[in-house]
CSV table of C-alpha atoms and ligand atoms in Angstrom, one decimal:
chain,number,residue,atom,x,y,z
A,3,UNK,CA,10.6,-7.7,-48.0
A,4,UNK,CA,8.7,-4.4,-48.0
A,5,UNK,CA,10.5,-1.0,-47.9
A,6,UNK,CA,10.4,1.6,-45.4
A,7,UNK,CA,7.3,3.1,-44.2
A,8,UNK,CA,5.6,5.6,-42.9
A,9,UNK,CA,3.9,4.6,-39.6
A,10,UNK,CA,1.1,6.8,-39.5
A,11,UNK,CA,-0.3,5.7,-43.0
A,12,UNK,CA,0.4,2.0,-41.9
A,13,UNK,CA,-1.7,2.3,-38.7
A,14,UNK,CA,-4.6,4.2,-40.7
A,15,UNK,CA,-8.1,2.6,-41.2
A,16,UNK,CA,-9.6,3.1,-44.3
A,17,UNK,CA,-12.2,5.0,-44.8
A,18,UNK,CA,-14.9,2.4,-45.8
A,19,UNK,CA,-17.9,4.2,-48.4
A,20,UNK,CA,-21.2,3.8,-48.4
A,21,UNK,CA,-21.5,0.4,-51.0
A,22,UNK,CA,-21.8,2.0,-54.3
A,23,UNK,CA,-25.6,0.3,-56.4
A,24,UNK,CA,-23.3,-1.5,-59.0
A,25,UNK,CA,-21.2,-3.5,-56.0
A,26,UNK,CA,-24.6,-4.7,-55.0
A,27,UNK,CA,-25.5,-5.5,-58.2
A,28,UNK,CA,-22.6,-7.7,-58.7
A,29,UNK,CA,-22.6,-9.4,-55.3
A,30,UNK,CA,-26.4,-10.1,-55.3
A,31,UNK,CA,-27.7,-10.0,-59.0
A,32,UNK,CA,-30.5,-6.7,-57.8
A,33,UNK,CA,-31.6,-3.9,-59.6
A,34,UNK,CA,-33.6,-1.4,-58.5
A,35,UNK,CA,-31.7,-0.1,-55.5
A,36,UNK,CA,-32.3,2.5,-53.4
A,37,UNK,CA,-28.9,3.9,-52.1
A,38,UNK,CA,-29.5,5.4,-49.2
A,39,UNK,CA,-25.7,5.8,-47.9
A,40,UNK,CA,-24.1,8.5,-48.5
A,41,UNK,CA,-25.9,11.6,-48.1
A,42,UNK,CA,-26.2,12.5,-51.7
A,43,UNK,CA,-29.2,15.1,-52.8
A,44,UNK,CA,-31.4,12.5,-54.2
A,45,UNK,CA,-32.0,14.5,-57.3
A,46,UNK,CA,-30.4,14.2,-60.2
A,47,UNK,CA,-28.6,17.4,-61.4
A,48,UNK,CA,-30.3,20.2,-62.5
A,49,UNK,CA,-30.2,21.9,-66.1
A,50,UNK,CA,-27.7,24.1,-66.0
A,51,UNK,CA,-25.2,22.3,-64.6
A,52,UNK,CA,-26.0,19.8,-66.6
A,53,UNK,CA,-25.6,22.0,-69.7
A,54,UNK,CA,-22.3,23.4,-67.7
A,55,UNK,CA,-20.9,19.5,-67.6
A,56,UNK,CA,-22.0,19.1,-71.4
A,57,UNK,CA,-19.8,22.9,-72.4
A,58,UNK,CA,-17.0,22.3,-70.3
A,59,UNK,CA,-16.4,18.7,-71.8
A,60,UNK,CA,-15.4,20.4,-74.8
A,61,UNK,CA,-12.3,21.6,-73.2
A,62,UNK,CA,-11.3,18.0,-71.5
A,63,UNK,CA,-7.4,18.2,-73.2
A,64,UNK,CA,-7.0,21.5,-70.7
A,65,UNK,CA,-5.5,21.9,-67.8
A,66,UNK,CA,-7.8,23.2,-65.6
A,67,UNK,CA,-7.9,26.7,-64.4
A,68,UNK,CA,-5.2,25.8,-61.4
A,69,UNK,CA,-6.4,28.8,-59.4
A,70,UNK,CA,-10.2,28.5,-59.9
A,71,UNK,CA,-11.1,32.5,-60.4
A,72,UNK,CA,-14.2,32.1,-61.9
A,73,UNK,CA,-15.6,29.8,-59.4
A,74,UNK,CA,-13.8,32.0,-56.0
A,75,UNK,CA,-15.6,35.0,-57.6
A,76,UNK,CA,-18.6,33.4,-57.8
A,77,UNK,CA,-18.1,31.9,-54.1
A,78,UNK,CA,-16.9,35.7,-53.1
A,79,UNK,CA,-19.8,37.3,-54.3
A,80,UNK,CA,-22.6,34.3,-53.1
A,81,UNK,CA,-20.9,34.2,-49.5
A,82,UNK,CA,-20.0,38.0,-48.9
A,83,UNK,CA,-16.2,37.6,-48.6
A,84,UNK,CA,-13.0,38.0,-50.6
A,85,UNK,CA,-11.9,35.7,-53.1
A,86,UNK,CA,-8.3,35.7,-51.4
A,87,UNK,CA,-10.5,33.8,-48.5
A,88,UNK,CA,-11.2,30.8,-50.4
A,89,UNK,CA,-9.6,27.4,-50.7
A,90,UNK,CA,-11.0,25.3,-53.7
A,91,UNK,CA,-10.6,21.4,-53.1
A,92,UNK,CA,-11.2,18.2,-54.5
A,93,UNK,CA,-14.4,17.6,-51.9
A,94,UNK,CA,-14.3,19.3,-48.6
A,95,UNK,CA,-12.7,16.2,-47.8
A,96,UNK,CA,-9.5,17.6,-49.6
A,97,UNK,CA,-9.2,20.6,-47.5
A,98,UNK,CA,-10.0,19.3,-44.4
A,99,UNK,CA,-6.5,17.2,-45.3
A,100,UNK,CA,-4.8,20.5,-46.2
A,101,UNK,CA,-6.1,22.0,-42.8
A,102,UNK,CA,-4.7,19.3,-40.9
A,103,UNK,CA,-1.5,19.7,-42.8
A,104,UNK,CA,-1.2,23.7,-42.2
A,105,UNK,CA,-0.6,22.7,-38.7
A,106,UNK,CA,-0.8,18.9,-37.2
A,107,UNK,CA,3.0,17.6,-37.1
A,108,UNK,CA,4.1,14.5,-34.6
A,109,UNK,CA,4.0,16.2,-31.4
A,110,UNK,CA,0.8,17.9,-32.2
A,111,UNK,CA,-3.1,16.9,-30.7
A,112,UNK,CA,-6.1,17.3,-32.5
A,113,UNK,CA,-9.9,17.8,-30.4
A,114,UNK,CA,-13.0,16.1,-31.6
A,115,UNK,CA,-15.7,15.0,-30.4
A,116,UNK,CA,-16.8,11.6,-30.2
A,117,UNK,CA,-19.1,9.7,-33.3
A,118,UNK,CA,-17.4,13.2,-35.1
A,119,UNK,CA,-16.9,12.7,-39.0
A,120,UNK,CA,-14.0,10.1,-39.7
A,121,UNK,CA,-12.1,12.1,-42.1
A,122,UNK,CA,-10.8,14.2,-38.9
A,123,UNK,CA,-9.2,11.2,-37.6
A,124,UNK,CA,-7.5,10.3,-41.1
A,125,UNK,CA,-6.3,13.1,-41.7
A,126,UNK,CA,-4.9,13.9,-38.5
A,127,UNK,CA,-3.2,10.3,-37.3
A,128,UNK,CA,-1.3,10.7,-41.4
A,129,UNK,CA,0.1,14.1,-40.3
A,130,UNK,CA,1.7,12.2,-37.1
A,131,UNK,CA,-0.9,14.1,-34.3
A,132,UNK,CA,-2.5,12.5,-31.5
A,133,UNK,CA,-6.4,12.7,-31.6
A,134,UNK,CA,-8.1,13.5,-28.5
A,135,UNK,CA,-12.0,12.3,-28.4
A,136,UNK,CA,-14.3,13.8,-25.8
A,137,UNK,CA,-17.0,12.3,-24.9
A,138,UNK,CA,-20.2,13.3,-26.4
A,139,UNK,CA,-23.1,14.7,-24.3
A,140,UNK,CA,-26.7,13.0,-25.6
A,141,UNK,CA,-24.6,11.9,-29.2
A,142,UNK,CA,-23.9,15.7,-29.5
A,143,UNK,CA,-20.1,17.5,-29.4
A,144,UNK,CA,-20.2,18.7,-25.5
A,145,UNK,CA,-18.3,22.0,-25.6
A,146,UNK,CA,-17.1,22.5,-22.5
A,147,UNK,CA,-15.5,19.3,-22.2
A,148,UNK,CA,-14.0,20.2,-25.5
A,149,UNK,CA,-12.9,23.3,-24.4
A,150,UNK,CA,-11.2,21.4,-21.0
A,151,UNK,CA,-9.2,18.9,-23.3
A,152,UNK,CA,-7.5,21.8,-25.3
A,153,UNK,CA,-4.3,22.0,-23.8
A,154,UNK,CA,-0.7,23.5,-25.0
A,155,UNK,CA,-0.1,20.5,-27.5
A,156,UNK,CA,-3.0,21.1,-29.2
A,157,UNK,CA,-3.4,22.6,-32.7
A,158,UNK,CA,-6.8,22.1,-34.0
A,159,UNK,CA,-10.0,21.1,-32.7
A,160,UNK,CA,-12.3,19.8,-35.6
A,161,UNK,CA,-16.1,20.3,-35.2
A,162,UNK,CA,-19.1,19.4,-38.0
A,163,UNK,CA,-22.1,21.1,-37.4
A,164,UNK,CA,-24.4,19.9,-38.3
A,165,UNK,CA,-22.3,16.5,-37.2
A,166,UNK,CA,-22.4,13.5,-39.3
A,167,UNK,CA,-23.7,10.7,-38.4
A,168,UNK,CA,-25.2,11.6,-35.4
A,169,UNK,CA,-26.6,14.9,-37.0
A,170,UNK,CA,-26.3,17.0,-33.9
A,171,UNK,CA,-25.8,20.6,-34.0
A,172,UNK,CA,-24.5,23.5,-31.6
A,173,UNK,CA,-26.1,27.0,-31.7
A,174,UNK,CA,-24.2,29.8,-32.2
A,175,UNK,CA,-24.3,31.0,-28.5
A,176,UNK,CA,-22.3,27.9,-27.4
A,177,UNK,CA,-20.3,28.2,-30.4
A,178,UNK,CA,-19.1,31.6,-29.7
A,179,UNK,CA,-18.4,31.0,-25.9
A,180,UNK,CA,-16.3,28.1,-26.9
A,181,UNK,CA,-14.5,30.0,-29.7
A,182,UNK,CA,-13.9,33.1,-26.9
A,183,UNK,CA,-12.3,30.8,-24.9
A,184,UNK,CA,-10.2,29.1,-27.3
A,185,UNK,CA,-6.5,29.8,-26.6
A,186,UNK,CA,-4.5,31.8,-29.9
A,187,UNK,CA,-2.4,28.8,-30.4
A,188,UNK,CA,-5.2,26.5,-31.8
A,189,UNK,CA,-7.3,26.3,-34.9
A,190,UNK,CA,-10.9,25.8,-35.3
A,191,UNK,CA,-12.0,24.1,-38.0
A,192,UNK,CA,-15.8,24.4,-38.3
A,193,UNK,CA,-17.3,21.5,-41.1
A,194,UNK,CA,-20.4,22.9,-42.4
A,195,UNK,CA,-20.9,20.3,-45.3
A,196,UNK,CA,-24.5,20.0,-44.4
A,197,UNK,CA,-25.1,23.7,-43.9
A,198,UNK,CA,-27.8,24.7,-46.8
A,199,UNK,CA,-30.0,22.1,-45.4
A,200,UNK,CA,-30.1,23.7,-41.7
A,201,UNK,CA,-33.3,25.6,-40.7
A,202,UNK,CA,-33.1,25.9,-36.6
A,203,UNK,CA,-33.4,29.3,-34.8
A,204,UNK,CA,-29.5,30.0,-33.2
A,205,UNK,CA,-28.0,27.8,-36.2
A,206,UNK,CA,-24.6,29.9,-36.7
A,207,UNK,CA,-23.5,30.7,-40.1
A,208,UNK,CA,-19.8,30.4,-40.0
A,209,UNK,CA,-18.2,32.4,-42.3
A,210,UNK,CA,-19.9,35.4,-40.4
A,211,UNK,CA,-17.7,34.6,-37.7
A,212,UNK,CA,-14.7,34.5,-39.4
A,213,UNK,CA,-13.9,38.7,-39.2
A,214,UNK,CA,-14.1,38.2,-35.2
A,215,UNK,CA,-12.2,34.9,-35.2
A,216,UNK,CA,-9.2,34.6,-37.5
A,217,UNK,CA,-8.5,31.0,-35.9
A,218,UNK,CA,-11.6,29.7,-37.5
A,219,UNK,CA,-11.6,28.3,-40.8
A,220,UNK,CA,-15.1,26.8,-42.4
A,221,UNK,CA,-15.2,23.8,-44.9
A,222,UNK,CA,-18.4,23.8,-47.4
A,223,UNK,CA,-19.1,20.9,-50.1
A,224,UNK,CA,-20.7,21.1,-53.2
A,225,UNK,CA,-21.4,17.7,-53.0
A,226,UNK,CA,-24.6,17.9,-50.7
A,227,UNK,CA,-27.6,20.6,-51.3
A,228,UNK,CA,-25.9,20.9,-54.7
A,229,UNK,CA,-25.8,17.8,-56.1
A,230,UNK,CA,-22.4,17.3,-57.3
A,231,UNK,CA,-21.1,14.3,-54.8
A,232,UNK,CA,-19.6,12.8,-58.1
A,233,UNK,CA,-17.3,15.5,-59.3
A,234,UNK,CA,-15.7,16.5,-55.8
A,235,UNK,CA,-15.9,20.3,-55.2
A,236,UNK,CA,-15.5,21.8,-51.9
A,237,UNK,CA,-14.1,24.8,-49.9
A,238,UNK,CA,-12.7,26.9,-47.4
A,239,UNK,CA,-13.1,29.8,-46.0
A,240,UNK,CA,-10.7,31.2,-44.2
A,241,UNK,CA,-8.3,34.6,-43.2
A,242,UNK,CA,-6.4,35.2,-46.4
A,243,UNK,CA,-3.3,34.5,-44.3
A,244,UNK,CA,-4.3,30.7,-43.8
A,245,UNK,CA,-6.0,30.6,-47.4
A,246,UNK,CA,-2.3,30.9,-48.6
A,247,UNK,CA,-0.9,28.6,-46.1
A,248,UNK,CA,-3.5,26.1,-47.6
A,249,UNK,CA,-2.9,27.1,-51.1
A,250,UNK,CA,0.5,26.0,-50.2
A,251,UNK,CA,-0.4,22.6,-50.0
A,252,UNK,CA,-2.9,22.0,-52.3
A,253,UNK,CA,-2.5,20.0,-55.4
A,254,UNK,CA,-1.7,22.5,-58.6
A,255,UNK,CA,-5.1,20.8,-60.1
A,256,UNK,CA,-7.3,19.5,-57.5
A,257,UNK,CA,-10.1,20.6,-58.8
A,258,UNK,CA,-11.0,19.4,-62.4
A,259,UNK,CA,-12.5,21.7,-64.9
A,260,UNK,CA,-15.8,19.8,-65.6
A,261,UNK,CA,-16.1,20.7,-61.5
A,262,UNK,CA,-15.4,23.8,-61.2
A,263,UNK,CA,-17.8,24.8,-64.3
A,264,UNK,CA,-20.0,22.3,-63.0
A,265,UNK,CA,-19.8,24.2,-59.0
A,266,UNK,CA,-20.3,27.8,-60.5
A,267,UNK,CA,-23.5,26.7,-62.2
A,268,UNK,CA,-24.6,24.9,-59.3
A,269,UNK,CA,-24.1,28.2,-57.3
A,270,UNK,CA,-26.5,30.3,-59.5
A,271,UNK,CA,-29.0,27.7,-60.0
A,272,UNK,CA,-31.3,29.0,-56.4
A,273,UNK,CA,-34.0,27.5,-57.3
A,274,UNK,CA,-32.8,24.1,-57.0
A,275,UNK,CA,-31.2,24.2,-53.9
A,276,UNK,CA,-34.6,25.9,-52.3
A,277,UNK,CA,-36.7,22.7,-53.6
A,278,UNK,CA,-33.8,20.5,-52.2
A,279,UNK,CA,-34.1,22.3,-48.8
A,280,UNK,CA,-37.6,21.6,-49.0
A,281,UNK,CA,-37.6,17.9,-50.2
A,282,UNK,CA,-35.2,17.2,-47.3
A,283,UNK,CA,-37.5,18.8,-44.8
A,284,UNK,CA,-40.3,16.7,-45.9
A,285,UNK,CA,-38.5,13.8,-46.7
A,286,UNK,CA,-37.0,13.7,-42.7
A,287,UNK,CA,-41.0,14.0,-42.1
A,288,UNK,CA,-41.0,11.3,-43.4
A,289,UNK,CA,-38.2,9.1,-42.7
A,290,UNK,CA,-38.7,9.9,-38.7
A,291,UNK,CA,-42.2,9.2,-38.9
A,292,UNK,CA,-41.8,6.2,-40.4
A,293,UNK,CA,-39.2,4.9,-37.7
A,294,UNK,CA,-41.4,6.1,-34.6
A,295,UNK,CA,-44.2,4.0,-36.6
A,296,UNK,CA,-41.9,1.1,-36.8
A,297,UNK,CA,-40.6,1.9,-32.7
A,298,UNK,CA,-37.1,3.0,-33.3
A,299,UNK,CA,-35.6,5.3,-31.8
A,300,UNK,CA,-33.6,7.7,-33.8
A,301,UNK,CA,-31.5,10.9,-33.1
A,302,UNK,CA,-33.2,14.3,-34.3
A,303,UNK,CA,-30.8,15.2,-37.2
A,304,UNK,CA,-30.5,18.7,-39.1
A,305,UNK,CA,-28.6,16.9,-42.1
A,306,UNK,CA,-30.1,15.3,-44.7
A,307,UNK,CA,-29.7,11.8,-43.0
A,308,UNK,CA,-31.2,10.4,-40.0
A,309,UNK,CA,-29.2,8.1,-36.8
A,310,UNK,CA,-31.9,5.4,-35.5
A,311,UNK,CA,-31.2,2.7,-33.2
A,312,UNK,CA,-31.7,-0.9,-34.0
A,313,UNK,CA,-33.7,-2.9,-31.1
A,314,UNK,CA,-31.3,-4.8,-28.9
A,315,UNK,CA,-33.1,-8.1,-30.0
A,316,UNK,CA,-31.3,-7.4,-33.6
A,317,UNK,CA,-27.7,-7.0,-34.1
A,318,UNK,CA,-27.0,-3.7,-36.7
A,319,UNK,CA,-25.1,-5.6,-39.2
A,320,UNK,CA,-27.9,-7.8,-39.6
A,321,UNK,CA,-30.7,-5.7,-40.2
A,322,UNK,CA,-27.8,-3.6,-42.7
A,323,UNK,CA,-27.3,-7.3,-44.8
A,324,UNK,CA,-30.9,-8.1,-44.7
A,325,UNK,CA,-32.0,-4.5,-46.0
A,326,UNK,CA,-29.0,-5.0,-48.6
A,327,UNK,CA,-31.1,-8.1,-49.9
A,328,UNK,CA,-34.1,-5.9,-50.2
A,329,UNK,CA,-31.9,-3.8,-52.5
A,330,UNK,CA,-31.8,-1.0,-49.7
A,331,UNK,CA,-28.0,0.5,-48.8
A,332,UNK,CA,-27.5,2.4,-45.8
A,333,UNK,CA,-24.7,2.7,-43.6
A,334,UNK,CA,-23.4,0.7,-40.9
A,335,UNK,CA,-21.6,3.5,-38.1
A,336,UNK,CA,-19.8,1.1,-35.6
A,337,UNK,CA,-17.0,2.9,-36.6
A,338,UNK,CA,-18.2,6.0,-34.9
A,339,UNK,CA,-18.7,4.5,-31.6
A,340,UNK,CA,-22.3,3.7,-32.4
A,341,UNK,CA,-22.6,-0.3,-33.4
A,342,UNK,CA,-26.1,-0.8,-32.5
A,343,UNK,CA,-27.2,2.2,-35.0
A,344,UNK,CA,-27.4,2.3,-39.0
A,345,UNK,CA,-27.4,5.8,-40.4
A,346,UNK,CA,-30.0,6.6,-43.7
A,347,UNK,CA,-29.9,9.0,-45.4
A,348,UNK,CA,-33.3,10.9,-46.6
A,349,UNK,CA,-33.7,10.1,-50.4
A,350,UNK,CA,-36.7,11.0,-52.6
A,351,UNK,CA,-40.5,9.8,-50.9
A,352,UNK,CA,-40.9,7.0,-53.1
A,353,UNK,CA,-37.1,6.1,-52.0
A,354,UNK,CA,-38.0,6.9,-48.2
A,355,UNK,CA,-41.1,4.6,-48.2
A,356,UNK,CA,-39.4,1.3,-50.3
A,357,UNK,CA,-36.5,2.0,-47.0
A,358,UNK,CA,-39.4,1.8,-44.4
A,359,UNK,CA,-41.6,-1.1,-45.9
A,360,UNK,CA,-38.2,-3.2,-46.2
A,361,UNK,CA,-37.0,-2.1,-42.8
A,362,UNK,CA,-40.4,-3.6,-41.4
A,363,UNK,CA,-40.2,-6.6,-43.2
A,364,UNK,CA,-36.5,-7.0,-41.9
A,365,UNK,CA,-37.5,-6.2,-38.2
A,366,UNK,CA,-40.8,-8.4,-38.1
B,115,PLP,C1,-19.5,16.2,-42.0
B,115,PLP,C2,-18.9,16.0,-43.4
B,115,PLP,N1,-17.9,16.7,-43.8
B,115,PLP,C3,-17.3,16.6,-45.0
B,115,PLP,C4,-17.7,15.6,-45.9
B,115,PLP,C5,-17.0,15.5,-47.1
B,115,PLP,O1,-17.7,15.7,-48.2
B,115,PLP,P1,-17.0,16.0,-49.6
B,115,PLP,O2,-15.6,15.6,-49.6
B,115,PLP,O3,-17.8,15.2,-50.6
B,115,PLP,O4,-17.1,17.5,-49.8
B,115,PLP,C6,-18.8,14.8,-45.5
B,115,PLP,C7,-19.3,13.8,-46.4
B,115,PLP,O5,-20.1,12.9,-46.1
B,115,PLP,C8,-19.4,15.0,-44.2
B,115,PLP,O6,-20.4,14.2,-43.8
């Protein structure tokens, strides 16, 4: 006997991780592992957050502040907009959920694109919608065709740029045609979780779109460039109209306090997210090299992870087990629509090169 339910959370999927190093060490007895899974900034955190984490535990039998002002003025002032634009969360993930709940009920559809991030899904198919995938153009979001499955039933369209997995991107010509032709009804949300990393001439920069487009509404993550994957900080960026529609929502808490000190030292610490950019760039150097070396193919990515295809001779969750026994995680994406690829992300050289060795072992 079970009691009622709610259908939409029985019919979810859930959202499967990247295998965390300790699973692996129970299941297999390894250590030394590379975890190359969840597009985490390889690095360990820098000095002042660390000394940020080490201040703020002092305080742990505190409440957190609820509405986060030191860390909205510090986002304010870094981003050039008003703290009354910002939505704190616990991970981007959390206000993508609050997005989706400003405006997804049962009769509602949701746009995205096809291999786009599967927190869209989630969160929309709990809130009742109906998701409406296009299909993608070269493993990219195809705009147009986006823009043709918006209809009157729909309420947001979702798009990651850069996108994860696939790491595809849309420049900001395209993005601007599809947002000027966007009826009033519908909300864009526009996930730039990988957006520090980006350096591609026409990559759009969001939140300077937001004055012209008061439909849009940007997610960022502290859990990338910055570092902090583990304590779950993101944001949104938004009108101050749908920042209190959002605040609405939100937990009274959701962020925690070692976070939010943690996220405003992050923010000042430049100099680390400058050598992260650059480790990335050379790191997808790299990585990409590396595959062509071995023969893969692999889609050009502007993340801090890289798509490749695994030879039709292997199957993907083969070559993803027999890595795993070479104490290399990465990420099996058959639940993007792309079963034949594994997704790494770009970790530290020495990380990048034990991934490639292994991977040519496993493929030999
Ligand atoms: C495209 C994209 N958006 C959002 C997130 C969520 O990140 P977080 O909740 O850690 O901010 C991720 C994480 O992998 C991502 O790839």
């Amino acid at each position: 006997m079970v009691g009622r339910l709610n259908p939409n959370v029985a019919a979810l999927t859930p959202y499967k991780p990247g295998k965390p190093v300790d699973e692996l060490t129970r299941e297999l007895g390894l250590t030394n592992i590379v975890k190359l899974a969840s597009n985490e900034n390889p690095r360990g955190p820098g000095e002042r957050v660390r000394q940020a984490v080490h201040d703020a535990s002092r305080e742990l039998s505190r409440y957190p502040d609820g509405n986060g002002y030191a860390l909205k003025q510090a986002l304010a002032q870094h981003l050039g907009v008003d703290s009354n634009q910002i939505t704190l969360g616990n991970g981007s993930n959390d206000v993508l959920e609050l997005a989706a709940r400003m405006a997804i009920t049962a009769d509602a559809q949701a746009v995205i694109a096809d291999h786009a991030f599967v927190v869209y899904s989630l969160a929309v198919t709990t809130c009742g919608g109906t998701l409406v995938r296009v299909p993608a153009a070269s493993y990219g979001a195809d705009l147009d065709a986006m823009r043709d499955a918006v209809s009157e039933r729909t309420a947001m369209v979702f798009l990651a740029n850069p996108n994860n997995p696939t790491g595809t991107w849309v420049g900001e010509d395209a993005l601007v045609r599809f947002l000027d032709a966007l009826p009033e009804h519908v909300w864009m949300v526009l996930d730039e979780a990988y957006f520090e990393y980006v350096e591609a001439d026409g990559y759009p920069d969001g939140i300077r779109l937001l004055e012209r487009y008061p439909n849009l509404i940007v997610t960022r993550t502290f859990s990338k460039i910055y570092g902090l994957a583990a304590l779950r900080v993101g944001y949104a960026v938004s009108s101050p109209y749908v920042a209190d529609l959002l605040n609405r929502a939100r937990q009274p808490f959701n962020v925690n306090a070692v976070a939010l000190a943690a996220a405003e030292a992050a923010l000042q610490d430049g100099a680390y997210v400058e050598e992260s950019r650059r480790l990335n760039a050379s790191g997808m150097v790299q990585v990409t090299q590396g595959l062509t070396t071995l023969g893969l193919d692999f889609i050009p990515s502007r993340g801090n992870f890289v798509t490749f295809a695994v030879p039709p001779s292997a199957a993907a969750v083969d070559v993803y087990d027999a890595l795993l026994r070479e104490g290399v995680i990465v990420r099996l994406i058959a639940e993007y629509g792309l079963p034949g690829h594994l997704r790494a992300t770009v970790g530290l050289p020495e990380e990048n090169a034990r991934f490639l060795e292994a991977l040519g072992r496993v493929l030999s």
